[in-house]
PDB file of C-alpha atoms and ligand atoms in Angstrom:
ATOM      1  CA  MET A 244     -48.654 132.209 131.107  1.00 90.00           C
ATOM      2  CA  GLN A 245     -47.375 133.671 128.399  1.00 95.00           C
ATOM      3  CA  VAL A 246     -48.916 135.435 125.344  1.00 96.00           C
ATOM      4  CA  LYS A 247     -48.101 132.475 122.805  1.00 95.00           C
ATOM      5  CA  ASP A 248     -50.675 130.573 125.011  1.00 93.00           C
ATOM      6  CA  VAL A 249     -53.465 132.793 124.274  1.00 93.00           C
ATOM      7  CA  LEU A 250     -52.872 133.023 120.986  1.00 94.00           C
ATOM      8  CA  ALA A 251     -52.630 129.019 120.872  1.00 91.00           C
ATOM      9  CA  HIS A 252     -56.302 129.166 121.448  1.00 86.00           C
ATOM     10  CA  LYS A 253     -56.983 131.379 119.274  1.00 84.00           C
ATOM     11  CA  SER A 254     -58.604 131.123 115.946  1.00 81.00           C
ATOM     12  CA  GLY A 255     -57.854 133.311 112.622  1.00 78.00           C
ATOM     13  CA  GLY A 256     -55.946 135.889 112.087  1.00 88.00           C
ATOM     14  CA  VAL A 257     -55.355 139.775 112.638  1.00 96.00           C
ATOM     15  CA  ALA A 258     -58.118 141.894 111.114  1.00 97.00           C
ATOM     16  CA  THR A 259     -55.930 145.007 109.209  1.00 98.00           C
ATOM     17  CA  ILE A 260     -57.236 148.139 107.367  1.00 98.00           C
ATOM     18  CA  GLU A 261     -54.998 150.485 104.942  1.00 98.00           C
ATOM     19  CA  PRO A 262     -54.540 153.926 106.589  1.00 98.00           C
ATOM     20  CA  GLY A 263     -56.191 155.683 103.199  1.00 98.00           C
ATOM     21  CA  MET A 264     -59.387 153.498 103.721  1.00 98.00           C
ATOM     22  CA  SER A 265     -62.856 155.493 104.544  1.00 98.00           C
ATOM     23  CA  VAL A 266     -64.066 155.351 108.226  1.00 98.00           C
ATOM     24  CA  ALA A 267     -67.094 153.723 106.682  1.00 98.00           C
ATOM     25  CA  GLU A 268     -64.755 150.596 105.793  1.00 98.00           C
ATOM     26  CA  VAL A 269     -63.268 150.857 109.082  1.00 98.00           C
ATOM     27  CA  VAL A 270     -67.130 150.515 110.464  1.00 98.00           C
ATOM     28  CA  ALA A 271     -68.391 147.349 107.982  1.00 98.00           C
ATOM     29  CA  ALA A 272     -64.775 145.664 108.926  1.00 98.00           C
ATOM     30  CA  LEU A 273     -65.124 145.659 112.618  1.00 98.00           C
ATOM     31  CA  ALA A 274     -68.644 144.640 112.202  1.00 97.00           C
ATOM     32  CA  GLU A 275     -67.741 142.051 109.327  1.00 96.00           C
ATOM     33  CA  HIS A 276     -64.774 140.519 111.299  1.00 95.00           C
ATOM     34  CA  GLY A 277     -66.896 141.003 114.897  1.00 94.00           C
ATOM     35  CA  VAL A 278     -64.475 142.377 116.569  1.00 95.00           C
ATOM     36  CA  GLY A 279     -63.186 146.083 118.702  1.00 96.00           C
ATOM     37  CA  ALA A 280     -60.452 146.971 116.694  1.00 98.00           C
ATOM     38  CA  LEU A 281     -58.004 147.037 113.597  1.00 98.00           C
ATOM     39  CA  VAL A 282     -54.771 147.019 113.030  1.00 98.00           C
ATOM     40  CA  VAL A 283     -53.895 149.773 110.150  1.00 98.00           C
ATOM     41  CA  SER A 284     -51.659 148.287 107.676  1.00 98.00           C
ATOM     42  CA  SER A 285     -50.599 149.012 104.478  1.00 98.00           C
ATOM     43  CA  ASP A 286     -48.735 145.732 103.923  1.00 97.00           C
ATOM     44  CA  ARG A 287     -50.423 143.319 107.374  1.00 96.00           C
ATOM     45  CA  ARG A 288     -46.729 143.635 108.637  1.00 97.00           C
ATOM     46  CA  THR A 289     -45.480 147.077 109.681  1.00 98.00           C
ATOM     47  CA  ILE A 290     -48.095 148.580 112.220  1.00 98.00           C
ATOM     48  CA  GLU A 291     -48.934 152.264 111.421  1.00 98.00           C
ATOM     49  CA  GLY A 292     -51.633 152.397 113.715  1.00 98.00           C
ATOM     50  CA  ILE A 293     -54.732 150.995 115.424  1.00 98.00           C
ATOM     51  CA  ILE A 294     -58.481 152.246 115.159  1.00 98.00           C
ATOM     52  CA  SER A 295     -60.918 150.849 117.847  1.00 98.00           C
ATOM     53  CA  GLU A 296     -64.673 151.183 117.876  1.00 97.00           C
ATOM     54  CA  ARG A 297     -64.036 154.000 120.517  1.00 97.00           C
ATOM     55  CA  ASP A 298     -61.754 156.408 118.364  1.00 98.00           C
ATOM     56  CA  VAL A 299     -64.833 155.975 115.966  1.00 98.00           C
ATOM     57  CA  VAL A 300     -67.718 157.207 119.221  1.00 97.00           C
ATOM     58  CA  ARG A 301     -65.102 160.047 120.086  1.00 97.00           C
ATOM     59  CA  ALA A 302     -64.432 161.414 115.969  1.00 98.00           C
ATOM     60  CA  LEU A 303     -68.100 161.027 115.424  1.00 97.00           C
ATOM     61  CA  ASN A 304     -68.820 163.120 118.418  1.00 97.00           C
ATOM     62  CA  THR A 305     -66.141 165.361 117.100  1.00 97.00           C
ATOM     63  CA  PHE A 306     -66.465 165.639 112.962  1.00 97.00           C
ATOM     64  CA  GLY A 307     -70.803 164.274 112.940  1.00 96.00           C
ATOM     65  CA  PRO A 308     -71.692 162.220 110.277  1.00 92.00           C
ATOM     66  CA  GLY A 309     -69.349 163.482 107.284  1.00 96.00           C
ATOM     67  CA  LEU A 310     -66.783 161.484 109.242  1.00 97.00           C
ATOM     68  CA  LEU A 311     -68.168 158.071 107.285  1.00 97.00           C
ATOM     69  CA  GLY A 312     -66.051 159.535 104.392  1.00 97.00           C
ATOM     70  CA  MET A 313     -62.887 160.560 106.233  1.00 98.00           C
ATOM     71  CA  GLU A 314     -59.709 158.701 105.953  1.00 98.00           C
ATOM     72  CA  VAL A 315     -58.114 156.118 108.766  1.00 98.00           C
ATOM     73  CA  ARG A 316     -55.191 157.950 108.986  1.00 98.00           C
ATOM     74  CA  GLU A 317     -56.646 161.231 110.118  1.00 98.00           C
ATOM     75  CA  ILE A 318     -58.216 159.451 113.450  1.00 98.00           C
ATOM     76  CA  MET A 319     -55.892 156.119 114.140  1.00 98.00           C
ATOM     77  CA  THR A 320     -54.112 155.755 116.964  1.00 98.00           C
ATOM     78  CA  VAL A 321     -50.424 156.244 115.689  1.00 98.00           C
ATOM     79  CA  ASN A 322     -48.312 154.938 119.167  1.00 97.00           C
ATOM     80  CA  VAL A 323     -49.522 151.779 119.517  1.00 98.00           C
ATOM     81  CA  HIS A 324     -47.998 149.763 122.055  1.00 97.00           C
ATOM     82  CA  THR A 325     -46.996 146.066 121.355  1.00 98.00           C
ATOM     83  CA  CYS A 326     -46.061 143.145 123.095  1.00 97.00           C
ATOM     84  CA  VAL A 327     -44.457 139.585 122.383  1.00 98.00           C
ATOM     85  CA  PRO A 328     -45.102 135.615 122.338  1.00 97.00           C
ATOM     86  CA  THR A 329     -43.102 135.824 125.584  1.00 97.00           C
ATOM     87  CA  ASP A 330     -44.661 138.212 127.866  1.00 97.00           C
ATOM     88  CA  GLU A 331     -46.276 137.534 130.092  1.00 95.00           C
ATOM     89  CA  VAL A 332     -50.164 137.381 130.523  1.00 93.00           C
ATOM     90  CA  ARG A 333     -50.428 138.867 134.363  1.00 89.00           C
ATOM     91  CA  LEU A 334     -47.962 142.166 133.127  1.00 93.00           C
ATOM     92  CA  LEU A 335     -49.836 142.499 130.097  1.00 94.00           C
ATOM     93  CA  ALA A 336     -53.539 143.012 131.624  1.00 92.00           C
ATOM     94  CA  ARG A 337     -51.790 145.537 134.250  1.00 93.00           C
ATOM     95  CA  THR A 338     -50.601 147.260 131.189  1.00 94.00           C
ATOM     96  CA  MET A 339     -53.807 147.277 129.044  1.00 95.00           C
ATOM     97  CA  THR A 340     -55.746 148.532 132.731  1.00 94.00           C
ATOM     98  CA  ASP A 341     -53.262 150.635 133.388  1.00 96.00           C
ATOM     99  CA  LYS A 342     -52.967 152.288 129.633  1.00 95.00           C
ATOM    100  CA  ARG A 343     -56.714 152.272 129.237  1.00 95.00           C
ATOM    101  CA  PHE A 344     -56.780 150.206 126.177  1.00 96.00           C
ATOM    102  CA  ARG A 345     -58.483 146.535 125.408  1.00 96.00           C
ATOM    103  CA  HIS A 346     -56.220 145.760 122.312  1.00 97.00           C
ATOM    104  CA  MET A 347     -52.321 144.645 122.076  1.00 97.00           C
ATOM    105  CA  PRO A 348     -50.569 143.814 118.639  1.00 98.00           C
ATOM    106  CA  VAL A 349     -47.980 140.969 118.517  1.00 97.00           C
ATOM    107  CA  THR A 350     -45.087 141.530 117.052  1.00 98.00           C
ATOM    108  CA  ILE A 351     -42.206 138.842 115.983  1.00 97.00           C
ATOM    109  CA  ASN A 352     -38.925 140.292 114.838  1.00 97.00           C
ATOM    110  CA  GLY A 353     -41.173 143.916 114.636  1.00 95.00           C
ATOM    111  CA  ALA A 354     -43.324 142.634 112.160  1.00 97.00           C
ATOM    112  CA  LEU A 355     -47.160 141.978 112.758  1.00 97.00           C
ATOM    113  CA  SER A 356     -47.893 137.834 113.742  1.00 96.00           C
ATOM    114  CA  GLY A 357     -51.333 138.785 116.296  1.00 96.00           C
ATOM    115  CA  ILE A 358     -53.661 140.378 118.546  1.00 97.00           C
ATOM    116  CA  VAL A 359     -54.787 139.830 121.928  1.00 96.00           C
ATOM    117  CA  SER A 360     -57.402 141.964 123.731  1.00 95.00           C
ATOM    118  CA  ILE A 361     -58.137 142.066 127.017  1.00 94.00           C
ATOM    119  CA  GLY A 362     -61.144 139.322 127.086  1.00 91.00           C
ATOM    120  CA  ASP A 363     -58.594 136.968 125.329  1.00 91.00           C
ATOM    121  CA  LEU A 364     -56.513 137.614 128.855  1.00 91.00           C
ATOM    122  CA  VAL A 365     -59.056 137.335 131.007  1.00 90.00           C
ATOM    123  CA  LYS A 366     -60.649 134.253 129.466  1.00 89.00           C
ATOM    124  CA  SER A 367     -56.954 132.847 129.619  1.00 88.00           C
ATOM    125  CA  ARG A 368     -56.667 133.504 133.659  1.00 85.00           C
ATOM    126  CA  MET A 369     -59.662 132.369 134.247  1.00 88.00           C
ATOM    127  CA  ASP A 370     -58.769 128.727 132.533  1.00 86.00           C
ATOM    128  CA  GLU A 371     -55.673 129.049 134.565  1.00 85.00           C
ATOM    129  CA  MET A 372     -57.687 129.550 137.704  1.00 88.00           C
ATOM    130  CA  GLU A 373     -59.693 126.966 137.191  1.00 91.00           C
ATOM    131  CA  THR A 374     -57.037 124.001 136.577  1.00 88.00           C
ATOM    132  CA  GLU A 375     -55.288 125.455 139.489  1.00 88.00           C
ATOM    133  CA  HIS A 376     -58.646 125.332 141.786  1.00 90.00           C
ATOM    134  CA  ASP A 377     -59.219 121.795 140.161  1.00 89.00           C
ATOM    135  CA  GLN A 378     -55.576 120.168 140.893  1.00 90.00           C
ATOM    136  CA  LEU A 379     -56.202 121.730 144.914  1.00 91.00           C
ATOM    137  CA  VAL A 380     -59.094 120.050 145.237  1.00 90.00           C
ATOM    138  CA  ASP A 381     -58.305 116.689 143.709  1.00 89.00           C
ATOM    139  CA  TYR A 382     -54.685 117.300 145.977  1.00 90.00           C
ATOM    140  CA  ILE A 383     -56.955 117.686 149.093  1.00 90.00           C
ATOM    141  CA  SER A 384     -58.953 114.963 148.383  1.00 88.00           C
ATOM    142  CA  SER A 385     -56.420 112.947 147.565  1.00 88.00           C
ATOM    143  CA  ALA A 386     -54.847 113.482 151.120  1.00 79.00           C
ATOM    144  CA  ARG A 387     -57.796 112.710 153.094  1.00 70.00           C
TER     145      ARG A 387
HETATM  146  P1  AMP B 569     -59.777 150.206 123.314  1.00 57.33           P
HETATM  147  O1  AMP B 569     -59.542 150.019 124.788  1.00 57.33           O
HETATM  148  O2  AMP B 569     -58.846 148.879 122.384  1.00 57.33           O
HETATM  149  O3  AMP B 569     -60.751 150.367 122.675  1.00 57.33           O
HETATM  150  O4  AMP B 569     -59.275 151.582 122.836  1.00 57.33           O
HETATM  151  C1  AMP B 569     -59.346 152.744 123.632  1.00 57.33           C
HETATM  152  C2  AMP B 569     -57.863 153.708 122.689  1.00 57.33           C
HETATM  153  O5  AMP B 569     -56.984 152.874 122.748  1.00 57.33           O
HETATM  154  C3  AMP B 569     -58.558 153.952 121.093  1.00 57.33           C
HETATM  155  O6  AMP B 569     -57.732 155.688 120.838  1.00 57.33           O
HETATM  156  C4  AMP B 569     -57.311 152.865 120.653  1.00 57.33           C
HETATM  157  O7  AMP B 569     -56.888 153.661 119.163  1.00 57.33           O
HETATM  158  C5  AMP B 569     -55.839 153.169 121.239  1.00 57.33           C
HETATM  159  N1  AMP B 569     -55.377 151.834 121.468  1.00 57.33           N
HETATM  160  C6  AMP B 569     -56.036 150.568 121.620  1.00 57.33           C
HETATM  161  N2  AMP B 569     -54.911 149.926 121.383  1.00 57.33           N
HETATM  162  C7  AMP B 569     -54.093 150.455 121.438  1.00 57.33           C
HETATM  163  C8  AMP B 569     -52.313 150.156 121.844  1.00 57.33           C
HETATM  164  N3  AMP B 569     -52.288 148.518 121.314  1.00 57.33           N
HETATM  165  N4  AMP B 569     -51.600 150.760 121.944  1.00 57.33           N
HETATM  166  C9  AMP B 569     -51.784 152.096 122.009  1.00 57.33           C
HETATM  167  N5  AMP B 569     -53.366 153.250 121.792  1.00 57.33           N
HETATM  168  C10 AMP B 569     -54.071 151.690 121.778  1.00 57.33           C
END
């Protein structure tokens, strides 16, 4: 199974935020979109960073309540790992587990085109295993 198969089962686009917006706006956008991370981009194509709820919690511990008025660029992660639609889900899940992040933006020709979460990957893997299981049960039953 590839990333594009996971994206085919997802609705909606990628939630983004501009680097000059405030952390208060990040919190509002995370809640509004019901997601755990936002891609930071000024034009919705170029990835400038990523900011997740974990960054907000860590920064709250460092800066205190004044954090809400700070800019996204001050606390975002700049070195973003991305994937492409033809990447294998199994390998991607391994990378995300090893590197300890739960979100991976998807690019086509370097431009932002989607995002997958570890939850999306686990769900698609479970669906795949259920299908394999059902096929095996059918095969065994028909061989009797
Ligand atoms: P998450 O598990 O996605 O909430 O993110 C945990 C940490 O990893 C946060 O500091 C994020 O900014 C960072 N992070 C999330 N996704 C990525 C990614 N694809 N590449 C690099 N860092 C990431």
